Amino acid sequence: MKEGNLVELIKSVRPRAALFTTYTLSLSFFETVILPALRQVGCQEIAILVDANEAVTSLAETNAYYAGRRYWVVPVTAPGGGVFHPKLTYLAGQESDVLTIGSGNLTLPGQSLQLETLDAVTSSDNPIVFGQFAEFANRLANEIEKSSIEGAKQLRIYEERARSIMKTNNANLTSFPESPFLIHTVDQVAISTILDLWRLIKTDARSLTVLSPFHAPDASPLYRLADELNLDNISIGLDPKTLIAPFEKKRLLTSHRLCYVTPKLDDEARCLHAKVFEITSDEGALVITGSINATHQSLETTKNIEVSLARWLPSPCFEWETVEPVNFESNTYEFKNHGANFAFLEALINTNGDIEGRVFGNDKIPESGMIYLLRNEIPLKGGPYQITINQNGAFKFGPIDELDTDGSLQLKLIAGEIEATCWLNIVQDLNSTDSERKDRQCVRNILRGDFKSDDVMDLIHIFSRAISYEYSSKTEISEAIQKNTSPSDVDSDRPFSYQQWQLSGHSNRNQGLLGIRYDDTLKAFIRYLNADAQAFVTPDHPSSHPSTSTPSFKNVSEKDSPQEKVDIEGLLRQLIGSIPKLLSEHPDVPNADILASVSAAHALKLMLTSTWQNENRLGPSLAWLDTYSRYPYAEIAKERLQSIALGIAMVTAGLAKQYHLDMPDSRIKESLLRFGFNPTDLSLVNELVLSSLNSEIFLRVDQKLKGIAKIIFSEVWAAQLVDDRLLHLVTASRNPDARLDPKDDALFPGVFSALKLSRPKAGKPFRDGVLTNGDLDGNRGGCPHCFERFDNPTKKYLRAQHAIICKKGFCGKVVFYLEDPTAAAQIKEALSHV
């Protein structure tokens, strides 16, 4: 690949996910340079694995804003006791994955101010290297999973991805030199792998050139490498800016001749930090670049975790010129020594609001401690938290209070004399897109009772987008099935989720209601609807710090100008109107119960706040019961809706009784039966009703009405079904002496009188006006007497009432709609009597 740095690579590859490993880390550099490039191309899943010591150092950057929120910060200790030193980047691209192996850390010097090496391989051109990466990730994950749980998880995620690219087992040494080879030091020293690769070349070495910022003071690892290659001469690369040889001159042996070279560079103003091993022969050159230094620990042990890439090239890729050093100064790395009271720490807040973490790096694991959550070194309210720690250092507690997660958070543990701090990774933020984070914030604001019109608009748009998304997805799949073709990936433009990638290898995100927990979103909607109710509930448990603001809704936010007033009620009506359209065509969509519950909450509010003093007041709830009981939901959705349906049914019946309105008991009973509610033990129903009414959706229902609703079920359940009452009315209309039951007249207004006027006569054709299943579907459906079509509201009313009087022209005749074939036959028989 021609791209010369990470930013150019990111722009070219356009990754959906990215993993970085680094020794040192500058969060300010990452958030200023790398993160914007990733977000610009739509990369959502980002993780940084960093040496645990350097992760502690990065805590000083308290101005970091996105650590743990837009990208994971995961501390890793080298299992061999050295340093975690690889500089890898795995970019999961749209068309091809890219793996980079470099010498530069995720810092400004490592990516800009120093001269580094950066090699990149693509999955399309070098799939074998991805198989080798998978082996590296697997072995390292096995080694670190007892200390860094999240580090092991992230490695296994990308291991699975890499294995999906390289499915064969041909990822060993035998693939070299035809394919590059990934050298790592998880379980084998680097010098042994380098020599194994050279033996595969089957040729004699001519020269050895080593460029490294760190060397053993006596150059002994290079002497041993040269001996194995049968070489007497070694070329040592120097920084052209200093020309200082990195050795103690008096400790150098005379058995090998050391000569000194510098790389020919266009830019000699930057310090050299690259690591290069170059072995040449008459046939080509073995070039190794990456993180491996020329020290004993890096080259000849497995203490460090190092990664470099070896390539066999027709000719060397570097040009060197001979120089004389101006001085000799040993340059060895000084390892940090921590006191007995030091420990490493990793922690996250999971999607349930629990804090999980692990203490490691100290032989003495405390049994308990105090946890503090910090923002800019200032503790957040709600803490500290007392925790217990198990023998392997793991702890878990919560759920904790709702957090204001603006800016990065740190977690501090104090356990006796041990103190440890780490970046806090917030999983829900890390797994969300920017728009989902914005949506979740509006849900939080409403749940806290401190919200404005902008939050309500965002909440309504959440549901509207969910409906549009589900509808378009279902429609595309249905059309594909009809055409006998494969549906396209309807989630193709959704952000990438590695949590599902682990399971499926290459699937896309399908979070509920666009990334937000279903119950929180519905609860927020109910809180908004009930914001003007007197008995507003307190914020969600567990919260010891409820909002001190007055839970109220402002139609215009403080930022709105008078010209920018938004028609919230108009948006709400559009939302409520779109739900039946979706469910009538696709009742099995995920979250059908959530969408139906949204409509139920709205209908209940309309009924309870209505100013009507007659039966019209019951209309919204009766319409909801009739409409939403007719959809063939998935079984789990129907079960969830039964509780809400029972509550609404009893509140509706209770309101009719309280205001002395005609009791719609037959219609209510029929709707409950369609919802699948048919209890065998009626003595338990009152408890079920009470449980239903305790739901937050019934917040507006006062105690008096709840008292009536709790005990009215037996009266409703004893009612005749609508079809039975209609049959009784039709039969009575054919009896000159029969009198109309006032309840039947209220249920079927005007029908009895109209039937009296349209009796069949002997010897003349008679139209009974009975419609059955399917007669009102689609564009069909109209009066069988005058043949005028019914509009949708009339069809809806006819389905609910079972009998209406046609208002078209001068028709005035009765039209019946009966879903039960037996009831339809009985009505026809009764109507035919002369």
Short mmCIF file of C-alpha atoms in Angstrom, two decimals, residues 532-821:
data_model
loop_
_atom_site.label_atom_id
_atom_site.label_comp_id
_atom_site.label_asym_id
_atom_site.label_seq_id
_atom_site.Cartn_x
_atom_site.Cartn_y
_atom_site.Cartn_z
CA ASP A 532 -48.37 17.32 33.66
CA ALA A 533 -49.86 14.76 36.05
CA GLN A 534 -49.78 15.76 39.72
CA ALA A 535 -48.43 12.51 41.12
CA PHE A 536 -45.25 12.38 39.07
CA VAL A 537 -43.04 9.46 39.95
CA THR A 538 -39.46 9.82 41.11
CA PRO A 539 -36.57 8.98 38.79
CA ASP A 540 -35.58 5.39 38.24
CA HIS A 541 -34.25 3.21 41.00
CA PRO A 542 -31.52 3.03 42.00
CA SER A 543 -30.96 6.77 42.34
CA SER A 544 -30.20 8.43 45.61
CA HIS A 545 -29.92 11.76 43.78
CA PRO A 546 -33.25 12.45 42.06
CA SER A 547 -33.45 15.57 39.97
CA THR A 548 -34.30 18.69 41.91
CA SER A 549 -35.94 20.24 38.88
CA THR A 550 -39.69 20.36 38.47
CA PRO A 551 -40.79 17.57 36.15
CA SER A 552 -42.51 19.56 33.50
CA PHE A 553 -42.57 19.93 29.76
CA LYS A 554 -41.82 23.16 27.93
CA ASN A 555 -43.28 23.43 24.45
CA VAL A 556 -40.43 25.69 23.42
CA SER A 557 -36.92 25.14 24.71
CA GLU A 558 -34.83 28.00 26.05
CA LYS A 559 -32.83 27.91 22.85
CA ASP A 560 -35.87 28.09 20.58
CA SER A 561 -36.88 31.36 19.02
CA PRO A 562 -40.63 32.11 18.63
CA GLN A 563 -40.36 31.41 14.90
CA GLU A 564 -38.95 27.93 15.57
CA LYS A 565 -41.80 26.51 17.64
CA VAL A 566 -42.27 22.87 16.90
CA ASP A 567 -45.61 21.13 16.55
CA ILE A 568 -44.91 18.38 19.06
CA GLU A 569 -48.53 17.25 19.04
CA GLY A 570 -48.46 17.04 15.26
CA LEU A 571 -45.35 14.83 15.35
CA LEU A 572 -47.00 12.72 18.03
CA ARG A 573 -50.15 12.23 15.95
CA GLN A 574 -48.02 11.17 12.97
CA LEU A 575 -46.20 8.66 15.16
CA ILE A 576 -49.38 7.19 16.63
CA GLY A 577 -50.95 6.98 13.18
CA SER A 578 -47.97 5.13 11.69
CA ILE A 579 -47.92 2.30 14.23
CA PRO A 580 -51.15 0.54 13.09
CA LYS A 581 -49.96 0.73 9.47
CA LEU A 582 -46.79 -1.16 10.36
CA LEU A 583 -48.46 -3.72 12.61
CA SER A 584 -51.33 -4.38 10.22
CA GLU A 585 -48.85 -5.48 7.56
CA HIS A 586 -46.02 -6.81 9.75
CA PRO A 587 -47.35 -7.73 13.21
CA ASP A 588 -44.34 -9.96 13.89
CA VAL A 589 -41.76 -7.17 13.84
CA PRO A 590 -39.43 -7.04 16.83
CA ASN A 591 -40.65 -4.64 19.51
CA ALA A 592 -44.26 -4.83 18.30
CA ASP A 593 -45.33 -4.81 21.95
CA ILE A 594 -43.29 -1.65 22.61
CA LEU A 595 -44.90 0.16 19.69
CA ALA A 596 -48.38 -1.01 20.69
CA SER A 597 -47.68 0.14 24.25
CA VAL A 598 -46.74 3.61 22.98
CA SER A 599 -50.14 3.83 21.30
CA ALA A 600 -51.83 2.45 24.43
CA ALA A 601 -50.28 5.12 26.64
CA HIS A 602 -51.44 7.82 24.23
CA ALA A 603 -55.00 6.42 24.03
CA LEU A 604 -55.23 6.18 27.80
CA LYS A 605 -54.15 9.79 28.23
CA LEU A 606 -56.71 10.96 25.68
CA MET A 607 -59.49 9.15 27.51
CA LEU A 608 -58.48 10.32 30.99
CA THR A 609 -58.01 13.96 29.98
CA SER A 610 -61.06 14.18 27.72
CA THR A 611 -63.70 16.82 28.44
CA TRP A 612 -66.49 14.70 26.95
CA GLN A 613 -69.16 13.75 29.46
CA ASN A 614 -70.72 11.00 27.35
CA GLU A 615 -69.68 7.74 25.73
CA ASN A 616 -67.32 9.58 23.36
CA ARG A 617 -64.91 9.83 26.25
CA LEU A 618 -64.30 6.09 26.11
CA GLY A 619 -63.56 6.17 22.38
CA PRO A 620 -59.71 6.28 22.37
CA SER A 621 -59.28 3.31 24.70
CA LEU A 622 -62.05 1.27 23.07
CA ALA A 623 -60.51 1.96 19.66
CA TRP A 624 -57.08 0.85 20.92
CA LEU A 625 -58.49 -2.34 22.41
CA ASP A 626 -60.37 -3.19 19.23
CA THR A 627 -57.57 -2.28 16.79
CA TYR A 628 -54.56 -3.72 18.59
CA SER A 629 -56.29 -6.92 19.65
CA ARG A 630 -56.68 -7.95 16.00
CA TYR A 631 -52.99 -8.27 15.07
CA PRO A 632 -51.42 -11.76 15.04
CA TYR A 633 -48.41 -10.87 17.20
CA ALA A 634 -45.56 -13.17 18.01
CA GLU A 635 -46.42 -15.11 21.15
CA ILE A 636 -43.97 -13.25 23.41
CA ALA A 637 -45.28 -9.87 22.24
CA LYS A 638 -48.88 -10.92 22.88
CA GLU A 639 -47.99 -12.07 26.40
CA ARG A 640 -46.36 -8.72 27.18
CA LEU A 641 -49.36 -6.81 25.86
CA GLN A 642 -51.94 -8.79 27.84
CA SER A 643 -51.14 -6.95 31.06
CA ILE A 644 -51.52 -3.51 29.46
CA ALA A 645 -54.68 -4.58 27.63
CA LEU A 646 -56.23 -5.88 30.85
CA GLY A 647 -55.43 -2.65 32.67
CA ILE A 648 -56.82 -0.42 29.93
CA ALA A 649 -59.93 -2.58 29.63
CA MET A 650 -60.70 -2.36 33.35
CA VAL A 651 -59.95 1.38 33.56
CA THR A 652 -62.29 1.95 30.59
CA ALA A 653 -65.04 -0.09 32.20
CA GLY A 654 -64.42 1.61 35.54
CA LEU A 655 -64.64 5.07 33.97
CA ALA A 656 -67.95 4.16 32.33
CA LYS A 657 -69.30 3.05 35.69
CA GLN A 658 -67.94 6.09 37.52
CA TYR A 659 -69.58 8.53 35.09
CA HIS A 660 -72.75 6.43 34.67
CA LEU A 661 -72.11 5.85 30.97
CA ASP A 662 -73.38 2.89 28.95
CA MET A 663 -71.06 0.03 29.81
CA PRO A 664 -69.18 -1.27 26.73
CA ASP A 665 -68.66 -4.60 28.47
CA SER A 666 -69.33 -6.78 25.42
CA ARG A 667 -66.77 -4.95 23.25
CA ILE A 668 -64.21 -5.00 26.07
CA LYS A 669 -64.67 -8.73 26.66
CA GLU A 670 -64.35 -9.46 22.95
CA SER A 671 -61.09 -7.48 22.74
CA LEU A 672 -59.61 -9.29 25.74
CA LEU A 673 -60.45 -12.63 24.18
CA ARG A 674 -58.64 -11.60 20.99
CA PHE A 675 -55.61 -10.66 23.11
CA GLY A 676 -55.63 -14.25 24.31
CA PHE A 677 -56.85 -13.39 27.81
CA ASN A 678 -59.14 -16.17 28.99
CA PRO A 679 -58.53 -16.93 32.69
CA THR A 680 -59.68 -20.23 34.13
CA ASP A 681 -59.50 -19.03 37.75
CA LEU A 682 -61.49 -15.81 38.01
CA SER A 683 -60.53 -15.41 41.69
CA LEU A 684 -56.97 -14.50 40.60
CA VAL A 685 -58.04 -11.86 38.09
CA ASN A 686 -58.33 -9.03 40.61
CA GLU A 687 -54.69 -9.57 41.56
CA LEU A 688 -53.74 -9.47 37.88
CA VAL A 689 -55.66 -6.24 37.42
CA LEU A 690 -53.95 -4.71 40.45
CA SER A 691 -50.56 -5.74 39.12
CA SER A 692 -51.38 -4.20 35.74
CA LEU A 693 -52.53 -0.92 37.27
CA ASN A 694 -49.27 -0.60 39.20
CA SER A 695 -47.48 -0.08 35.89
CA GLU A 696 -46.29 3.48 35.25
CA ILE A 697 -48.51 3.69 32.17
CA PHE A 698 -51.50 4.03 34.57
CA LEU A 699 -50.00 6.92 36.53
CA ARG A 700 -52.90 9.23 35.63
CA VAL A 701 -55.50 6.85 36.98
CA ASP A 702 -56.54 8.15 40.40
CA GLN A 703 -57.07 5.86 43.36
CA LYS A 704 -60.85 6.05 43.20
CA LEU A 705 -60.92 4.89 39.60
CA LYS A 706 -58.33 2.21 40.33
CA GLY A 707 -60.56 0.95 43.13
CA ILE A 708 -63.47 0.55 40.71
CA ALA A 709 -61.25 -0.98 37.99
CA LYS A 710 -59.94 -3.61 40.41
CA ILE A 711 -63.36 -5.10 41.09
CA ILE A 712 -65.25 -4.63 37.85
CA PHE A 713 -63.79 -7.58 35.94
CA SER A 714 -66.50 -10.04 36.96
CA GLU A 715 -69.18 -7.71 35.62
CA VAL A 716 -67.37 -7.34 32.30
CA TRP A 717 -66.67 -11.04 31.97
CA ALA A 718 -70.32 -11.92 32.58
CA ALA A 719 -71.43 -9.84 29.58
CA GLN A 720 -72.66 -11.42 26.38
CA LEU A 721 -70.37 -11.22 23.37
CA VAL A 722 -71.17 -8.60 20.76
CA ASP A 723 -72.25 -11.20 18.21
CA ASP A 724 -74.66 -12.79 20.70
CA ARG A 725 -76.25 -9.45 21.51
CA LEU A 726 -76.47 -8.57 17.85
CA LEU A 727 -78.23 -11.87 17.11
CA HIS A 728 -80.71 -11.13 19.89
CA LEU A 729 -81.38 -7.67 18.43
CA VAL A 730 -81.86 -9.02 14.87
CA THR A 731 -84.23 -11.72 16.12
CA ALA A 732 -86.22 -9.12 18.03
CA SER A 733 -86.49 -6.92 14.93
CA ARG A 734 -88.42 -9.68 13.19
CA ASN A 735 -90.90 -10.01 16.04
CA PRO A 736 -93.60 -7.31 15.92
CA ASP A 737 -94.22 -7.63 19.65
CA ALA A 738 -90.59 -7.59 20.79
CA ARG A 739 -89.22 -4.61 22.68
CA LEU A 740 -85.71 -3.23 22.33
CA ASP A 741 -83.30 -3.64 25.21
CA PRO A 742 -81.90 -0.16 25.98
CA LYS A 743 -78.39 -1.64 26.33
CA ASP A 744 -78.63 -3.09 22.82
CA ASP A 745 -79.84 0.23 21.47
CA ALA A 746 -76.83 1.93 23.08
CA LEU A 747 -74.45 -0.64 21.63
CA PHE A 748 -76.03 -0.61 18.14
CA PRO A 749 -77.59 2.87 17.83
CA GLY A 750 -80.43 3.04 15.26
CA VAL A 751 -79.89 -0.52 14.02
CA PHE A 752 -83.11 -1.94 15.47
CA SER A 753 -85.27 0.75 13.88
CA ALA A 754 -83.54 0.40 10.53
CA LEU A 755 -84.06 -3.36 10.54
CA LYS A 756 -87.76 -2.86 11.24
CA LEU A 757 -88.01 -0.83 8.03
CA SER A 758 -86.20 -3.36 5.84
CA ARG A 759 -87.97 -6.65 6.42
CA PRO A 760 -87.92 -9.25 3.65
CA LYS A 761 -91.09 -9.75 1.66
CA ALA A 762 -92.34 -13.06 0.29
CA GLY A 763 -91.39 -13.67 -3.33
CA LYS A 764 -88.98 -10.72 -3.56
CA PRO A 765 -85.14 -10.72 -3.52
CA PHE A 766 -83.65 -9.71 -0.22
CA ARG A 767 -80.11 -8.51 0.57
CA ASP A 768 -79.15 -9.30 4.16
CA GLY A 769 -76.16 -6.90 4.18
CA VAL A 770 -73.82 -9.34 5.96
CA LEU A 771 -70.07 -9.02 5.29
CA THR A 772 -67.54 -11.55 6.58
CA ASN A 773 -63.78 -12.07 6.78
CA GLY A 774 -61.90 -10.57 3.85
CA ASP A 775 -64.80 -8.42 2.64
CA LEU A 776 -63.23 -5.27 4.11
CA ASP A 777 -59.59 -5.99 3.19
CA GLY A 778 -57.57 -3.76 0.86
CA ASN A 779 -59.63 -1.74 -1.59
CA ARG A 780 -62.64 -3.99 -1.11
CA GLY A 781 -65.48 -3.24 1.23
CA GLY A 782 -68.64 -1.28 0.75
CA CYS A 783 -72.36 -1.29 1.29
CA PRO A 784 -73.97 -4.44 -0.17
CA HIS A 785 -77.22 -2.50 -0.56
CA CYS A 786 -76.20 0.67 -2.43
CA PHE A 787 -72.73 -0.59 -3.52
CA GLU A 788 -70.94 2.57 -2.36
CA ARG A 789 -67.41 2.03 -1.05
CA PHE A 790 -66.60 2.58 2.61
CA ASP A 791 -63.65 4.73 3.61
CA ASN A 792 -61.11 3.40 6.12
CA PRO A 793 -62.63 5.05 9.19
CA THR A 794 -66.02 3.51 8.33
CA LYS A 795 -64.42 0.08 7.88
CA LYS A 796 -62.66 0.44 11.22
CA TYR A 797 -65.91 1.45 12.93
CA LEU A 798 -67.79 -1.44 11.31
CA ARG A 799 -65.19 -3.96 12.51
CA ALA A 800 -65.56 -2.65 16.03
CA GLN A 801 -69.38 -2.28 16.07
CA HIS A 802 -70.29 -5.32 13.90
CA ALA A 803 -73.33 -3.42 12.62
CA ILE A 804 -73.79 0.13 11.30
CA ILE A 805 -76.31 2.10 9.26
CA CYS A 806 -75.08 3.06 5.79
CA LYS A 807 -74.97 6.86 5.48
CA LYS A 808 -74.37 6.87 1.72
CA GLY A 809 -77.06 8.89 -0.04
CA PHE A 810 -80.52 7.74 0.91
CA CYS A 811 -79.48 4.16 1.65
CA GLY A 812 -80.06 4.01 5.41
CA LYS A 813 -79.84 0.19 5.52
CA VAL A 814 -77.94 -1.92 8.06
CA VAL A 815 -74.55 -3.43 7.15
CA PHE A 816 -73.14 -6.23 9.29
CA TYR A 817 -69.55 -7.43 9.71
CA LEU A 818 -69.05 -10.78 11.41
CA GLU A 819 -65.70 -12.56 11.71
CA ASP A 820 -67.20 -15.74 13.17
CA PRO A 821 -68.76 -17.84 10.32
#
